[in-house]
Each structure stands twice: as C-alpha cells, then as structure tokens.
Short mmCIF file of C-alpha atoms in Angstrom, two decimals:
data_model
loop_
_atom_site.label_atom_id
_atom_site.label_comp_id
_atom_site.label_asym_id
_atom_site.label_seq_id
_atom_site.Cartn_x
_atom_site.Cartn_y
_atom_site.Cartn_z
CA UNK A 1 -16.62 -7.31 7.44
CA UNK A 2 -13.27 -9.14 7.15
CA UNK A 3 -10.80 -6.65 5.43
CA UNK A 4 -7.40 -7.50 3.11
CA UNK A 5 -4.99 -4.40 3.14
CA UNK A 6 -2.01 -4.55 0.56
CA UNK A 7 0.34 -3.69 2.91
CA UNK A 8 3.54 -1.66 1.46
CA UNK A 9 4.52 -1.08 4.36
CA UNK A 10 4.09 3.17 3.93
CA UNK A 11 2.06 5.41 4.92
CA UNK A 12 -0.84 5.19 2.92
CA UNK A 13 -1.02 1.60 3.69
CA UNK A 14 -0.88 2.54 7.32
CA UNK A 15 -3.89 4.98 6.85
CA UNK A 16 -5.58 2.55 5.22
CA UNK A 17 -5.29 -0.43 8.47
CA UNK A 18 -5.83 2.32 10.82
CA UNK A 19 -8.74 3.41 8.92
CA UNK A 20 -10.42 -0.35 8.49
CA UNK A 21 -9.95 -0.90 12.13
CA UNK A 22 -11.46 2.60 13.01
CA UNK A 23 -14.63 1.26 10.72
CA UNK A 24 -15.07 -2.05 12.67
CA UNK A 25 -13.52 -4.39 10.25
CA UNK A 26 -11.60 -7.38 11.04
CA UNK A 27 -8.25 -6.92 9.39
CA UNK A 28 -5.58 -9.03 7.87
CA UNK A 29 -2.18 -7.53 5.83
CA UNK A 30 -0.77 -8.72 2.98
CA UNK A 31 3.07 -7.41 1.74
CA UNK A 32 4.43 -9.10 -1.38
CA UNK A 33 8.17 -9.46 -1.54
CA UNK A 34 9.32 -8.62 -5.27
CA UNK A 35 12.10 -6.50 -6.65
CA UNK A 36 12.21 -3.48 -4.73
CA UNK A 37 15.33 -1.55 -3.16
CA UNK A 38 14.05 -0.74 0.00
CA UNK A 39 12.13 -4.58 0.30
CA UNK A 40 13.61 -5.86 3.59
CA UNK A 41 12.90 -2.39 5.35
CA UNK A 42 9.70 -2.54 3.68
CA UNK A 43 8.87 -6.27 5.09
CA UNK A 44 10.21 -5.06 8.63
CA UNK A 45 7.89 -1.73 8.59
CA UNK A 46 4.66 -4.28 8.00
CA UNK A 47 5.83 -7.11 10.77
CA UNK A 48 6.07 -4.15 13.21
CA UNK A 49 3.28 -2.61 12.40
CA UNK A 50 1.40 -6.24 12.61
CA UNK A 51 2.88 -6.94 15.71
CA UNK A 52 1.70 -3.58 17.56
CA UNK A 53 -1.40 -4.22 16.20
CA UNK A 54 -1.98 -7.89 16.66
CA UNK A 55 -2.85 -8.37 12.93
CA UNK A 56 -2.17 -11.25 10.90
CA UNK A 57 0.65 -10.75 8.18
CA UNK A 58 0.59 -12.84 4.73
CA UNK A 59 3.61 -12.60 2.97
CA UNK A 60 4.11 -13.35 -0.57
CA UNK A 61 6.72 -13.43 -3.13
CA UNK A 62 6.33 -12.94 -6.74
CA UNK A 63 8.86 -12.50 -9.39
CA UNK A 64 8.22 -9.08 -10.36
CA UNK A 65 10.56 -6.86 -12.45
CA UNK A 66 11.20 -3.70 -10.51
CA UNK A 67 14.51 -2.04 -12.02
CA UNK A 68 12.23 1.36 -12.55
CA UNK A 69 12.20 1.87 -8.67
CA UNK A 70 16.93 1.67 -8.61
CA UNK A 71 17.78 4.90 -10.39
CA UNK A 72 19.21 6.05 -8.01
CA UNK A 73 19.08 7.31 -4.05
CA UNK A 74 17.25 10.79 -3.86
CA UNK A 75 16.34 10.93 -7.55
CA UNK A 76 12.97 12.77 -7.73
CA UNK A 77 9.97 11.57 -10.24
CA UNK A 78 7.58 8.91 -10.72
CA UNK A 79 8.94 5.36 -10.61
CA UNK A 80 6.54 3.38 -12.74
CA UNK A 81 6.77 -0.44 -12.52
CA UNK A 82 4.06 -1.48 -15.24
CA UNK A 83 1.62 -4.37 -13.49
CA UNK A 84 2.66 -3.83 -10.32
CA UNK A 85 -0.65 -3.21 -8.90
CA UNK A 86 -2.26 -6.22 -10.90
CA UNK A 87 0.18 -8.27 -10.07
CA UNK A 88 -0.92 -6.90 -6.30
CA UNK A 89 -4.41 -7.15 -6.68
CA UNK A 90 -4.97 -10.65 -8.08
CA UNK A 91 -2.07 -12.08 -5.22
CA UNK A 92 -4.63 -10.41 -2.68
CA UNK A 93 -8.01 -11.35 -4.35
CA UNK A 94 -6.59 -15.27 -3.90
CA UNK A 95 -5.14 -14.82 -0.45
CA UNK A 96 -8.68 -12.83 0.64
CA UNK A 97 -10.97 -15.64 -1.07
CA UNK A 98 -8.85 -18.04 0.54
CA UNK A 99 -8.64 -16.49 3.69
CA UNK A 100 -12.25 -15.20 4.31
CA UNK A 101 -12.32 -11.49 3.60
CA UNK A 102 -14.05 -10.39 1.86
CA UNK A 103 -12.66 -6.77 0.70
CA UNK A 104 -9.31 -6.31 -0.67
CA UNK A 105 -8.37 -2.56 0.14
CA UNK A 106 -5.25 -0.93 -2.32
CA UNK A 107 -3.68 2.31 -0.52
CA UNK A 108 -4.05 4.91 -4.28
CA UNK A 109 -4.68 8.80 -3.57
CA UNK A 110 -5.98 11.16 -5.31
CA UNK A 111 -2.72 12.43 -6.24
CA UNK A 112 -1.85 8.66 -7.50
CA UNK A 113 -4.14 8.70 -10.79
CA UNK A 114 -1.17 9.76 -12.83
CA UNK A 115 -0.64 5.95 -12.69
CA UNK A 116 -2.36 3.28 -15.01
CA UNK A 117 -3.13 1.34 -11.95
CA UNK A 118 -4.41 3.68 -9.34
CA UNK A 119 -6.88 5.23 -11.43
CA UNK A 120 -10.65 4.81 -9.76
CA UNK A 121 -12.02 3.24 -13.49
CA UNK A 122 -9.25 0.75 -12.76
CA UNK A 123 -10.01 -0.23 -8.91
CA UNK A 124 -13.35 -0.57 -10.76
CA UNK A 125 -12.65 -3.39 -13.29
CA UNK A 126 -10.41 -4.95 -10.36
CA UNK A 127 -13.25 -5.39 -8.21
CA UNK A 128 -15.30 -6.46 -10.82
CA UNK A 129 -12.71 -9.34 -11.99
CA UNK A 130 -12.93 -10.51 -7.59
CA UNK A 131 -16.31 -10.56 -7.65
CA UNK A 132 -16.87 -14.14 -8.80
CA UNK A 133 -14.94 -14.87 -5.99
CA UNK A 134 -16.69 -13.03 -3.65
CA UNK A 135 -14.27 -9.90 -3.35
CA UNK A 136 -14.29 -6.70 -4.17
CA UNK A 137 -11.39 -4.34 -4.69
CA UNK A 138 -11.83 -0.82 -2.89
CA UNK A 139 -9.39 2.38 -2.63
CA UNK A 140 -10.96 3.76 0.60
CA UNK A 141 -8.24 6.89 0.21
CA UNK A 142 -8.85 7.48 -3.56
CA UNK A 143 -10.81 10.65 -2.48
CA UNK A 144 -7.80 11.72 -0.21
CA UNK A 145 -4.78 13.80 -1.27
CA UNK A 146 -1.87 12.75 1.24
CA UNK A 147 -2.23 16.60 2.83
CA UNK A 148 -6.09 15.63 3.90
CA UNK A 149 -4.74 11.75 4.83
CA UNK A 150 -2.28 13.28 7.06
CA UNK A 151 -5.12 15.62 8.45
CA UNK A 152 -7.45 12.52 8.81
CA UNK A 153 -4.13 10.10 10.41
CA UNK A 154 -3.30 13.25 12.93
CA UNK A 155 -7.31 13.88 13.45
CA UNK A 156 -7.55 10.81 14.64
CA UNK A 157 -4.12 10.33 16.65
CA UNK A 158 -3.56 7.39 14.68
CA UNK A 159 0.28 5.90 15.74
CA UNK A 160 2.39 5.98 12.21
CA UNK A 161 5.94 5.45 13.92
CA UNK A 162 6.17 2.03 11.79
CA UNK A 163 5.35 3.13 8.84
CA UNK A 164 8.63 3.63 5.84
CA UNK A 165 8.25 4.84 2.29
CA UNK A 166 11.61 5.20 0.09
CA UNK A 167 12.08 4.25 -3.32
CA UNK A 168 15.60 3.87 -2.36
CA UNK A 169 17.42 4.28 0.97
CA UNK A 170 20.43 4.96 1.77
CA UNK A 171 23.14 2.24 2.57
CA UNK A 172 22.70 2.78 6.15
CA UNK A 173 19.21 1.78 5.45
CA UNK A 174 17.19 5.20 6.12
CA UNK A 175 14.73 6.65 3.67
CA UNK A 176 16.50 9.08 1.06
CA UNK A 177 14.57 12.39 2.28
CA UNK A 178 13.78 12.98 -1.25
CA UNK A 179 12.40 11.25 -3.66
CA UNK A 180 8.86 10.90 -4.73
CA UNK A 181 7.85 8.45 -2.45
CA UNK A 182 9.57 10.11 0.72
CA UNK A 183 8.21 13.35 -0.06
CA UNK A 184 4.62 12.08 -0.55
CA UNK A 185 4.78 10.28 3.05
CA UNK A 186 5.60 13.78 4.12
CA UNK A 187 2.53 15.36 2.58
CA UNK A 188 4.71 17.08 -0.01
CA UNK A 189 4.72 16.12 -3.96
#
C-alpha cells in the first residue's frame, strides 16, 4: 500500500507516519503552506522529519484564510479555520492520484470531533468523493485520544523530537506552552 499523510508537521501527524511505516506502507508527506502563524516552523518540523526518515515531502500552497489561528500567543480555545480540512483533503486526494497512493491519511482524534471536519461521518463522505479516483480518505487515529496516542508513540519508542504544534509561537520562534494546540501535543486538553 502506498500511503499520503497530511503532514502538519505536529504530533498527530507524526503518529500517523510512524504508524503507516510500522504497518508496511510506503509513505509519502504532504504539508500545505497557507496562512498560519507558526507556517515556516511548521514547514521546517516536516523537512526534518522527511529527512530522518528518507520520505518524500510534497509541498503545496493554497490561499487559505487563516486569521482564526492569530489571536494571540498563549490564548487558550479552539481555533476554527472553516474548510481547512477540505481544502486539505482534496490538495492530497490530487497529489495521491497523481502520485500513486493510494490512501490519503488526515491526523483527527477522538478528542477532534468538536470540529466540522474531523468528525468520522465526514472522513466518510471524503473518502467517498476520492474514490473515483482511486483514493480513499482514512483517520487511522480517530479512535485515539492524544493520552492513548502518546501511550501507543512511547509503546512503540517511536522518535517525535521533530515534531512542533503551536497555534502561535513566540517571536523567538518556540511553541507558546499554552494554547490548545500545545497542550494537546502534550496529552493535555
């Protein structure tokens, strides 16, 4: 099986490669570039992480609008950028159909189904709308809350020093400590 993982960049994402890899797939990353504070530490996380692994790493820019994610550095809560996953998913669908993989795997939790786009029903329709392209859309950590990912990532003494999640970090570049996303990749929420 040839495996496409959106690739934030985080710890899910991480999980998820490690996890594909671990299952025998051939894997490639993809990381879209759009409008996100913490982007270029995002885009660095997912070259070094493709470079230790000696994965292939598609990069892709869209225009997305992502002011939701710059309220401000620390600021706890949800940061809901509507379409983001779609816009995800059917950048990945092309670049899998393309590129010979058949899967495209999206990093949502269990804890994550308080978004529109993260929701199982939703992965669902996704894969349904790939399959005429021969892909289907799967969320292999959808039955996972981050505390049992971390159990599964330390169970299997899979390497996570690459991996970054912020919302928005600091000016000296480092994650915030605090806010939803930091506190998730920390098993907290």
């Amino acid at each position: 099986m040839r495996g496409l993982i959106l690739m934030s960049g985080g710890y899910d994402s991480l999980a998820l490669v490690h996890m594909a890899l671990d299952r025998g797939y051939r894997v490639r990353l993809l990381h879209i570039v759009y409008d996100h504070p913490a982007e270029a530490l995002e885009l660095q996380a997912c070259r070094n992480i493709a470079a230790q692994l000696g994965l292939e790493l598609d990069v892709v820019e869209t225009s997305l609008q992502a002011k939701a994610l710059s309220v401000g550095v620390g600021k706890k809560g949800a940061r809901i950028v509507a379409g983001r996953n779609a816009v995800f998913v059917a950048h990945a669908v092309n670049v899998a159909a393309v590129g010979g993989c058949n899967e495209v795997w999206i990093g949502a939790t269990a804890e994550d189904t308080g978004y529109p786009d993260c929701r199982p029903e939703w992965i669902r329709l996704q894969s349904t709308l790939g399959r005429p392209w021969g892909v289907s859309v799967e969320a292999p950590a959808i039955c996972y809350t981050r505390r049992q990912l971390m159990q599964l990532v330390a169970g299997k003494g899979w390497d996570m020093c690459h991996a970054f999640s912020c919302y928005q970090p600091t000016k000296a570049g480092k994650a915030c400590g605090r806010c939803n996303s930091c506190m998730q990749g920390q098993g907290n929420e």
